[in-house]
Every structure is written in structure tokens, then in C-alpha cells.
mmCIF file of C-alpha atoms and ligand atoms in Angstrom:
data_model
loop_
_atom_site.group_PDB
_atom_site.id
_atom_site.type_symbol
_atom_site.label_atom_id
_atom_site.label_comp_id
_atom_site.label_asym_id
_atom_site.label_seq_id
_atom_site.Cartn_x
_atom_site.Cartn_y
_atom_site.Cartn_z
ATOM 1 C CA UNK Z 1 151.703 154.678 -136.953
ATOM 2 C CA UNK Z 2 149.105 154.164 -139.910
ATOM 3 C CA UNK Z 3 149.734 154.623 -143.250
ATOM 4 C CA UNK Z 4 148.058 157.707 -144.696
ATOM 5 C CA UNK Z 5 146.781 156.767 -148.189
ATOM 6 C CA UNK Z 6 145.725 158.583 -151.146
ATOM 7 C CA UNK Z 7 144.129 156.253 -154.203
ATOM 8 C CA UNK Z 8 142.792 157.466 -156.971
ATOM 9 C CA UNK Z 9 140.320 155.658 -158.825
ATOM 10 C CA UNK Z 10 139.477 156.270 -162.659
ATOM 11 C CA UNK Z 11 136.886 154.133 -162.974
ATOM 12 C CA UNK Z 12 135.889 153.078 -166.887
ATOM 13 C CA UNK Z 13 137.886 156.483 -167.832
ATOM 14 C CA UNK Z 14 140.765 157.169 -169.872
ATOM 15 C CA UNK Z 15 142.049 155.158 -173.036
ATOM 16 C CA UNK Z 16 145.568 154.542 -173.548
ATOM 17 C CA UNK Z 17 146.667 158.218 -174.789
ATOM 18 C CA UNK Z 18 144.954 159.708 -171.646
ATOM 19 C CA UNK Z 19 146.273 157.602 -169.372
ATOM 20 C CA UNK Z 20 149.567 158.193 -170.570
ATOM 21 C CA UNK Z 21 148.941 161.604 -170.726
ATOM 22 C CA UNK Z 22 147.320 161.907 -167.226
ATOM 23 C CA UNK Z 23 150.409 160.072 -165.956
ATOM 24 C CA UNK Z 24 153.030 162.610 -167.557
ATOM 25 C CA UNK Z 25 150.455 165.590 -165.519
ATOM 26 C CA UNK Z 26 150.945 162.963 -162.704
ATOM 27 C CA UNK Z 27 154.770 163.233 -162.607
ATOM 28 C CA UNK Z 28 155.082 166.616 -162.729
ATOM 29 C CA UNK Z 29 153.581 167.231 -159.134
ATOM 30 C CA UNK Z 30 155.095 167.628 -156.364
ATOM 31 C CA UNK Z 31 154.702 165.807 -153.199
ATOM 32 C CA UNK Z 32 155.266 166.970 -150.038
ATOM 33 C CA UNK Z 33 152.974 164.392 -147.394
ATOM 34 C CA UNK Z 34 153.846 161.149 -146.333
ATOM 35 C CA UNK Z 35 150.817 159.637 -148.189
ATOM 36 C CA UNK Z 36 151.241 156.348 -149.952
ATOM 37 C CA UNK Z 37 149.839 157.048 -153.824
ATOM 38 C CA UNK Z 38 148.020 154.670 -155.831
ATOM 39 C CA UNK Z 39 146.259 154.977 -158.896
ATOM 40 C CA UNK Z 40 143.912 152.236 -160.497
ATOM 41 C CA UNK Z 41 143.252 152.992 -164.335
ATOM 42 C CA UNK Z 42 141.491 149.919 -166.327
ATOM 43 C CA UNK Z 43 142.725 146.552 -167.064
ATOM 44 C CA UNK Z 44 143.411 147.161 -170.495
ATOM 45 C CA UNK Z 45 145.889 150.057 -169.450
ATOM 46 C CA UNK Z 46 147.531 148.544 -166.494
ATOM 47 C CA UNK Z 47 150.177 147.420 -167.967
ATOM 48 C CA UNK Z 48 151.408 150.653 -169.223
ATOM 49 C CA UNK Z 49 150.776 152.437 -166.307
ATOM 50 C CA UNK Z 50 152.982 150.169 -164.105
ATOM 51 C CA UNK Z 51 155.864 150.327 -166.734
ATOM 52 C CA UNK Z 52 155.646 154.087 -166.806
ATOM 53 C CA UNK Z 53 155.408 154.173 -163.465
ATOM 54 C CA UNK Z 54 157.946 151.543 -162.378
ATOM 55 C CA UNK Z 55 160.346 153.599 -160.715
ATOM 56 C CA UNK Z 56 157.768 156.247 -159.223
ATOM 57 C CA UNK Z 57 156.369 156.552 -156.149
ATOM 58 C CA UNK Z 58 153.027 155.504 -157.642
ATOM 59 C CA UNK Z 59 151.800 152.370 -157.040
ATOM 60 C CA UNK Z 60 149.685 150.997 -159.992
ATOM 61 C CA UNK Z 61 146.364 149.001 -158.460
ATOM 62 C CA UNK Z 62 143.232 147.248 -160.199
ATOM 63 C CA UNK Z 63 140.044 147.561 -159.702
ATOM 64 C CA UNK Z 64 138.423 144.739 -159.270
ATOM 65 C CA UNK Z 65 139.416 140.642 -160.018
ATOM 66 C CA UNK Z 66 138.052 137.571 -160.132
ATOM 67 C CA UNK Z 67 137.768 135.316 -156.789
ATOM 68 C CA UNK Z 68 138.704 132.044 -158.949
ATOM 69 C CA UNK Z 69 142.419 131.368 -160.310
ATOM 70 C CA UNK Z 70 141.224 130.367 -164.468
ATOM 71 C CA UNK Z 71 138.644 128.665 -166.126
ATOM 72 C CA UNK Z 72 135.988 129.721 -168.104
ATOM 73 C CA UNK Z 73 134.622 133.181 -166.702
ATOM 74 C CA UNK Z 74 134.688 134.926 -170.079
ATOM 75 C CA UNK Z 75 135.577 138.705 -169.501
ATOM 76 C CA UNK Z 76 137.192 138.428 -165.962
ATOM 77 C CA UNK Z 77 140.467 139.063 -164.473
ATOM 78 C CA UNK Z 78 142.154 136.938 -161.888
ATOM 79 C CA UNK Z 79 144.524 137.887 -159.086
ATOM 80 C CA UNK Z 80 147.643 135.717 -160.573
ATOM 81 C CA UNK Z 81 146.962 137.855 -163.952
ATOM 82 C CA UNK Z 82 147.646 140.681 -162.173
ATOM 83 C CA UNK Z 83 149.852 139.836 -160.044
ATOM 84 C CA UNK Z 84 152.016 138.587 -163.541
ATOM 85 C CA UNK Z 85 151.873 142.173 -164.614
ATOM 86 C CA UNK Z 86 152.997 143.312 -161.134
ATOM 87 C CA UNK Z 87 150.514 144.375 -159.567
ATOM 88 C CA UNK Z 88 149.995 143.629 -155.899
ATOM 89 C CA UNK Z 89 147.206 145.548 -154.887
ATOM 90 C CA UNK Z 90 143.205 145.522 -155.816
ATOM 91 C CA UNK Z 91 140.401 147.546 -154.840
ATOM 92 C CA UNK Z 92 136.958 145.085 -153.940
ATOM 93 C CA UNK Z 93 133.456 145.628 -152.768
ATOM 94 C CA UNK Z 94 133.213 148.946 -154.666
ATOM 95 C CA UNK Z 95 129.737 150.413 -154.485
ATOM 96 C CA UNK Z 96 129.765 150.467 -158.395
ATOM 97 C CA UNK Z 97 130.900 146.951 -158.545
ATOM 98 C CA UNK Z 98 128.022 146.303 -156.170
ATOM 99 C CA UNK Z 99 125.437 147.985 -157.644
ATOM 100 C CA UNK Z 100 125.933 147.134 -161.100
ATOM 101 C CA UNK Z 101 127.452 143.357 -161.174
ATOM 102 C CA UNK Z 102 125.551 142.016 -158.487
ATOM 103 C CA UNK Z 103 128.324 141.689 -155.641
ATOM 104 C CA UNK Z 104 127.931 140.137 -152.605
ATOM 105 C CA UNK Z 105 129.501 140.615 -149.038
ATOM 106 C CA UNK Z 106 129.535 136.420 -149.582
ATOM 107 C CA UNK Z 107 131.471 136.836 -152.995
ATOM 108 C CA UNK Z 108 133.057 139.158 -151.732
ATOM 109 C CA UNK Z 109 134.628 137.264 -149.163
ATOM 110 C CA UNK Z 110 135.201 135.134 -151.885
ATOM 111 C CA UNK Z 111 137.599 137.885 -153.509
ATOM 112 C CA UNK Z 112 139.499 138.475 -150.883
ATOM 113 C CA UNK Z 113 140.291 135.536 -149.842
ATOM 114 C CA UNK Z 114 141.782 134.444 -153.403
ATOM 115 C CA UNK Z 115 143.973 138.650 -152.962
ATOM 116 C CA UNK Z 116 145.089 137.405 -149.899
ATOM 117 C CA UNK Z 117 146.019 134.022 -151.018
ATOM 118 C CA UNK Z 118 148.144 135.272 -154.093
ATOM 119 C CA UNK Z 119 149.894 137.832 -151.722
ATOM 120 C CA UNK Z 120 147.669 140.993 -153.167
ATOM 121 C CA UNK Z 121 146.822 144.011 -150.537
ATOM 122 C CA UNK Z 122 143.036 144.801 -150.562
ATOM 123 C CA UNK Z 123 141.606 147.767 -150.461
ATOM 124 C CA UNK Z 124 137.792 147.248 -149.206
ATOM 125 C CA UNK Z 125 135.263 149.380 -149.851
ATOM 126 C CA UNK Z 126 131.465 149.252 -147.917
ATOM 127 C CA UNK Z 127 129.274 151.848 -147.095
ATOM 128 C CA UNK Z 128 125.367 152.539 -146.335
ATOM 129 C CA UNK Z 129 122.998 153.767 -148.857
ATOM 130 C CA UNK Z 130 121.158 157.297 -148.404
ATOM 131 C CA UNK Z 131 118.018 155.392 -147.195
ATOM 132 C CA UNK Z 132 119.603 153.294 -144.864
ATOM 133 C CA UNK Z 133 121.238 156.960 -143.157
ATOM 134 C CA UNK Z 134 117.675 157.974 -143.290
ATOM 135 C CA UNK Z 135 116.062 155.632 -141.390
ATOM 136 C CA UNK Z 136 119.319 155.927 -138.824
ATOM 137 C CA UNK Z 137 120.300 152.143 -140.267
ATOM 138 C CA UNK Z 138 123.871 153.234 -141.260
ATOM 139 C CA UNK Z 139 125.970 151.799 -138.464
ATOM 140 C CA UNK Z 140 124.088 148.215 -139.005
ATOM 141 C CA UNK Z 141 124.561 147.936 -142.257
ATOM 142 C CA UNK Z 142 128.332 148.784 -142.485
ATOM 143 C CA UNK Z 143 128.984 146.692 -139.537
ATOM 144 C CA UNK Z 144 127.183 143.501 -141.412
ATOM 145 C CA UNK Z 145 129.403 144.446 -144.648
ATOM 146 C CA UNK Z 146 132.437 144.079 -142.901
ATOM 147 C CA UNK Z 147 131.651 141.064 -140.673
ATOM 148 C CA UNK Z 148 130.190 139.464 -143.545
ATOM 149 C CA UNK Z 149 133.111 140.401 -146.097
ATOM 150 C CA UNK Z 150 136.445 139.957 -143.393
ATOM 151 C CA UNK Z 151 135.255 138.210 -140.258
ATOM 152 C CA UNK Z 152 136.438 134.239 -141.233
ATOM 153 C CA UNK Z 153 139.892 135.956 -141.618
ATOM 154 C CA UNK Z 154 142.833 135.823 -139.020
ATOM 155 C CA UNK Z 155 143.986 138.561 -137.744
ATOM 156 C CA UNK Z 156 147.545 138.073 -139.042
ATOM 157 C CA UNK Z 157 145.125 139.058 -142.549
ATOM 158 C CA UNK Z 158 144.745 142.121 -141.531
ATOM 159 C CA UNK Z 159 148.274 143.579 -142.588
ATOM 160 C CA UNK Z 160 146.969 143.305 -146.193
ATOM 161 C CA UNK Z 161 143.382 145.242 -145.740
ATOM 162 C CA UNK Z 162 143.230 148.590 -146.053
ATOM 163 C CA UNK Z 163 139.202 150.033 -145.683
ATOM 164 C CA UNK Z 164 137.483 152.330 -147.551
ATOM 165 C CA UNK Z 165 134.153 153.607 -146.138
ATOM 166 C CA UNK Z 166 132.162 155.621 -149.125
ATOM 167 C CA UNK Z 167 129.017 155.958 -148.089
ATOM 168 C CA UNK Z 168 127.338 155.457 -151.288
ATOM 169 C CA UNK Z 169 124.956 158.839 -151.604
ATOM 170 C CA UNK Z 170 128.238 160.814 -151.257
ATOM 171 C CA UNK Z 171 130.013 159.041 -154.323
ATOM 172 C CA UNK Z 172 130.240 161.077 -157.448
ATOM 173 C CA UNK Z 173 127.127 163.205 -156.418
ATOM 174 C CA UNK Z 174 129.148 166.093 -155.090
ATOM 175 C CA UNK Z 175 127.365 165.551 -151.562
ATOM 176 C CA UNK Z 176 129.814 165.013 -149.315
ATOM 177 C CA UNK Z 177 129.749 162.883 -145.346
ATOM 178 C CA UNK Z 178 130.801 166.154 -143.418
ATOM 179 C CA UNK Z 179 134.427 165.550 -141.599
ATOM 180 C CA UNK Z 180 131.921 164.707 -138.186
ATOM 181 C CA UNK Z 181 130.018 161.977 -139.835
ATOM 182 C CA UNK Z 182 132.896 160.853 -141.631
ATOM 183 C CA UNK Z 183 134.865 160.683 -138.154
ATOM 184 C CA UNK Z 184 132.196 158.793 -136.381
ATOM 185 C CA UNK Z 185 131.730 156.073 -138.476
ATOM 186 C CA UNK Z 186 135.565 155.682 -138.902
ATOM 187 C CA UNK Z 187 135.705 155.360 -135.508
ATOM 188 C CA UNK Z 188 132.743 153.022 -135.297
ATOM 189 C CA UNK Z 189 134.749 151.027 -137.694
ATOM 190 C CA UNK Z 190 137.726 150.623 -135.536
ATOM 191 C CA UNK Z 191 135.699 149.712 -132.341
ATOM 192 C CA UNK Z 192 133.983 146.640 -134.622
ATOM 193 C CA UNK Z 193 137.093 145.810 -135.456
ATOM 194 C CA UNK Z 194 138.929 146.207 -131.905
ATOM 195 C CA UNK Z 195 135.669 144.170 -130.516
ATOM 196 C CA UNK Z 196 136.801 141.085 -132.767
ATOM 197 C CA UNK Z 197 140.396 141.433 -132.853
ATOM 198 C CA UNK Z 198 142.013 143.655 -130.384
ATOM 199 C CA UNK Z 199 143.247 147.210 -130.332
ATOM 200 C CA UNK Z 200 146.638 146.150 -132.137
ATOM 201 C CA UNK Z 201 144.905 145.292 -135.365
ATOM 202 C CA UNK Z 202 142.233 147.884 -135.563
ATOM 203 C CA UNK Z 203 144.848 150.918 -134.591
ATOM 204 C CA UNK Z 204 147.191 149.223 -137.250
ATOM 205 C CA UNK Z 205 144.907 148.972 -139.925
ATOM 206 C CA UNK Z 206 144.040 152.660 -142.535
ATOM 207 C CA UNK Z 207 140.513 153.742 -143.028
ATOM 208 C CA UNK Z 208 140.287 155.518 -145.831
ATOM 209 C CA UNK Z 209 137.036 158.141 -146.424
ATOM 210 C CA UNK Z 210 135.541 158.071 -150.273
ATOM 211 C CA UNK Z 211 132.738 160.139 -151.856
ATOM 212 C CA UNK Z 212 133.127 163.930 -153.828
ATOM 213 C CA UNK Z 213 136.724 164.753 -151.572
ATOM 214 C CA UNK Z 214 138.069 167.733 -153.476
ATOM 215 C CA UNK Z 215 141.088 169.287 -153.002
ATOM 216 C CA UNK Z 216 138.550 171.963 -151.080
ATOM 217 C CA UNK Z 217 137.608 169.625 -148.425
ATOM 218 C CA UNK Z 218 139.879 167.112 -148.055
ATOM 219 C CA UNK Z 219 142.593 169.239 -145.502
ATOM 220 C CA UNK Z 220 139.242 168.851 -142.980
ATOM 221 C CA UNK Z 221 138.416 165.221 -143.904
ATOM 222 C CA UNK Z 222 142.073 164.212 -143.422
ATOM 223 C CA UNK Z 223 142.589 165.809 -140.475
ATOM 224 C CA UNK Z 224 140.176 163.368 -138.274
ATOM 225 C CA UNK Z 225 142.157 160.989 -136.043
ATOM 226 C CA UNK Z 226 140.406 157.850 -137.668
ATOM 227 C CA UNK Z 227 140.537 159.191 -141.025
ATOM 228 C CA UNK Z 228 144.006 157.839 -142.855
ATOM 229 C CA UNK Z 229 143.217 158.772 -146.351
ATOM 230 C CA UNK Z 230 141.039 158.716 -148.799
ATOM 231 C CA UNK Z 231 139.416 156.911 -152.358
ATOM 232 C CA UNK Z 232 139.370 159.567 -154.721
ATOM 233 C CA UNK Z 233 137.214 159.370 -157.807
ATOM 234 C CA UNK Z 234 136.411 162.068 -160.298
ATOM 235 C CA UNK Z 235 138.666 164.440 -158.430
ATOM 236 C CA UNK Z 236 141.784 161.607 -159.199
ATOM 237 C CA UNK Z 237 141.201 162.173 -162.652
ATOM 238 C CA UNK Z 238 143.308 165.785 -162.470
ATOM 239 C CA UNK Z 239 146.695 165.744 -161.410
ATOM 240 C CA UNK Z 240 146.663 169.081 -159.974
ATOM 241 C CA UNK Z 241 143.465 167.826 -157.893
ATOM 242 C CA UNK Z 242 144.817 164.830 -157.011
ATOM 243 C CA UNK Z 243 147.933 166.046 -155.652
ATOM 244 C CA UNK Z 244 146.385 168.623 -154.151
ATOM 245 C CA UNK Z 245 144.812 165.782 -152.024
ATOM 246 C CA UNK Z 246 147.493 164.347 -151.442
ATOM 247 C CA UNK Z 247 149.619 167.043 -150.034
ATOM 248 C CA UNK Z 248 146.414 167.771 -148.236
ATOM 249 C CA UNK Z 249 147.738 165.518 -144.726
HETATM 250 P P1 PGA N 301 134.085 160.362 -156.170
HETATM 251 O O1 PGA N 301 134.240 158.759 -156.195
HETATM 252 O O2 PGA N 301 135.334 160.917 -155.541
HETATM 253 O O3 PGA N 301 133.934 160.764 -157.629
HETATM 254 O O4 PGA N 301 132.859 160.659 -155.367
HETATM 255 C C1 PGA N 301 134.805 158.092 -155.110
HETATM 256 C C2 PGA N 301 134.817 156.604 -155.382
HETATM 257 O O5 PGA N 301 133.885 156.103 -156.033
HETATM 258 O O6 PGA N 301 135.756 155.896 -154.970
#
């Protein structure tokens, strides 16, 4: 069986005081799925998240590191850091992080190779662009994200990926993949990765959906075969929301 997982990610949002506040909301929920929960607040509140959360079925997560142990990278975060604080899981390849900062599926690779070589779990997040769904490009491009990103890896590597398709005009725009598109390319994903490695390791490993799930829509999304969770953004950033998302397997 695959995990079902539920991550939120808060993005540059929330100072200390609201992330200690959102966690209090956080705690109060109730859950009743079998989802795995994560949440990712910023570096600079990481720390007290995990310590609030240490006994809590919460699992604290970055989002984002470094691919190189130290030296002089002024402003950047490596994998030992956080694994020092506790922290055993990141988030990479974020459209954001993408967009913004320039990453590559080459540094990319980069990243995860220096997760997986401090013992972190990845979470990996691809997705096509609204012109490349346009011009009926979609399948390519995701395919070349993940071969380009994951395909030097063993298989063994795969216990420690989790994958997050957002296709990128769905995040934060409201707009989102309908549970049929969101299906198909999940289970597009899973063929490319049963072509290179073998039905074990693609039915073993959780594709998670990202991009405007609400608690309204998420029941559908979640209830696709290939679809074992989802990357929640804005929506992550309520606890009521979140949970709602959550308890929506
Ligand atoms: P969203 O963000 O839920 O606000 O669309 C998702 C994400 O960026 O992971």
C-alpha cells in the first residue's frame, strides 16, 4: 500500500507568533484518515515548529536546501543543518523555487542527491507550464523533469522520493487540473517510472497532486487511484482547511 500524504506548504508566510499560533489551530483538529501530515513553515521558524510539534503526528519539513554540505553560499541552507535541527524531510524542484532562483532539473539532481546522501526524504515537485498544456507538450515536459531530476538514481532511492506533480498554471491561481487530468498524468507518471524501474518501485512510490486543492475539491482529487495526496499551499495556511484535506481520503 502507498502512503497517502497531506503537506502543507506556507511558503514565505507566517513569522514566529503565527506560526505558533497556526500550530496551536493545528492541534486542535481532529484527524480521522490515514494521511501522513507534514507542514513546511520557513527556515527561520523550523526550529520551533519541530519542538512544538515533537510529539505530534506532524512532521516538520523544509522547503528547500542547498545541494553542497558548507562553504561560502551566503544565505543558503544545507541538508546536515537541517537534519541537526531534526528534520528529515525537504521539499525540491518547487515551481517557485524554479521560477524565481533559477533551478535546474541538473541542480536539481544536484539537491537530491546531497537529501539522499544525508538520509533526508524528498518530496519532488515538476510540472508543465500553461503553454506547454496548450500546445499538448505537457506529458514531454514532465517526463524530461523527472528523467532529468531522478534517472542516475538506483532504484533502492526510490524509498525516499515522494512526487509532487503541480502543474504550474494551477498553483495559487485558483484554477484547478480537474480530478481527470490530474489522474492521467499521475498515471503517466507511474508508467515512466515502471518503464525504468519496474512495477515494484513505481506502485510503491506516492504521487502527490498540487495547485488551488481546497477542502471543496480535494474528496474528488483524492479519490483517483494514482492520486496519494496532495501539496497544499494557500489552503495549508488554515487549520480548519487543512484538515479538512486531510480527512478528505
Ligand atoms: P496552492 O499552492 O495550493 O496555493 O495552489 C500549491 C503549491 O504551491 O504547492
Amino acid at each position: 500500500m502507498r502512503k497517502h500524504i497531506v503537506a502543507g506548504n506556507w511558503k514565505m508566510n507566517n513569522d514566529l507568533p503565527q506560526t505558533e499560533l497556526l500550530i496551536t489551530d493545528l492541534l486542535k483538529q481532529n484527524q480521522t484518515s490515514d494521511a501522513e501530515v507534514m507542514i513546511a513553515p520557513t527556515f527561520t521558524n523550523l526550529w520551533q515548529a519541530f519542538e512544538s510539534l515533537r510529539q505530534e503526528p506532524i512532521e516538520v519539513i523544509a522547503q528547500n536546501m542547498h545541494f553542497a554540505e558548507n562553504g561560502a553560499y551566503t544565505g543558503e541552507v544545507s541538508a546536515s543543518m537541517l537534519k541537526s535541527i531534526g528534520i528529515k524531510t525537504v521539499i525540491l524542484g518547487h515551481s517557485e523555487r524554479r521560477a524565481y532562483y533559477n533551478e535546474t532539473d541538473e541542480s536539481l539532481a544536484k539537491k537530491v542527491d546531497a537529501a539522499l546522501a544525508n538520509d533526508m526524504r524528498v518530496i519532488f515537485c515538476f510540472g508543465e507550464e500553461l503553454a506547454d498544456r496548450k500546445a499538448g507538450n505537457e506529458e514531454a515536459v514532465v517526463e524530461g523533469q523527472i528523467k532529468n531530476a531522478l534517472f542516475h538514481l538506483g532504484a533502492d532511492a526510490f524509498k525516499s522520493i515522494v512526487l509532487a506533480y503541480e502543474p504550474v498554471w494551477a498553483i495559487g491561481t485558483g484554477e484547478t487540473a480537474s480530478p481527470e487530468q490530474a489522474q492521467d498524468m499521475h498515471a503517466f507518471i507511474r508508467k515512466t517510472l515502471a518503464d525504468k524501474y519496474g512495477n515494484d518501485v513505481a506502485d510503491s512510490v506516492s504521487i502527490l497532486y498540487g495547485g488551488s486543492v481546497k477542502p471543496a475539491n480535494a474528496k474528488e482529487i483524492f479519490s483517483k487511484p494514482d492520486v496519494d495526496g496532495g501539496l497544499i499551499g494557500g489552503a495549508a495556511l488554515k487549520a480548519e482547511d487543512f484538515y479538512a484535506i486531510v480527512n478528505a481520503f
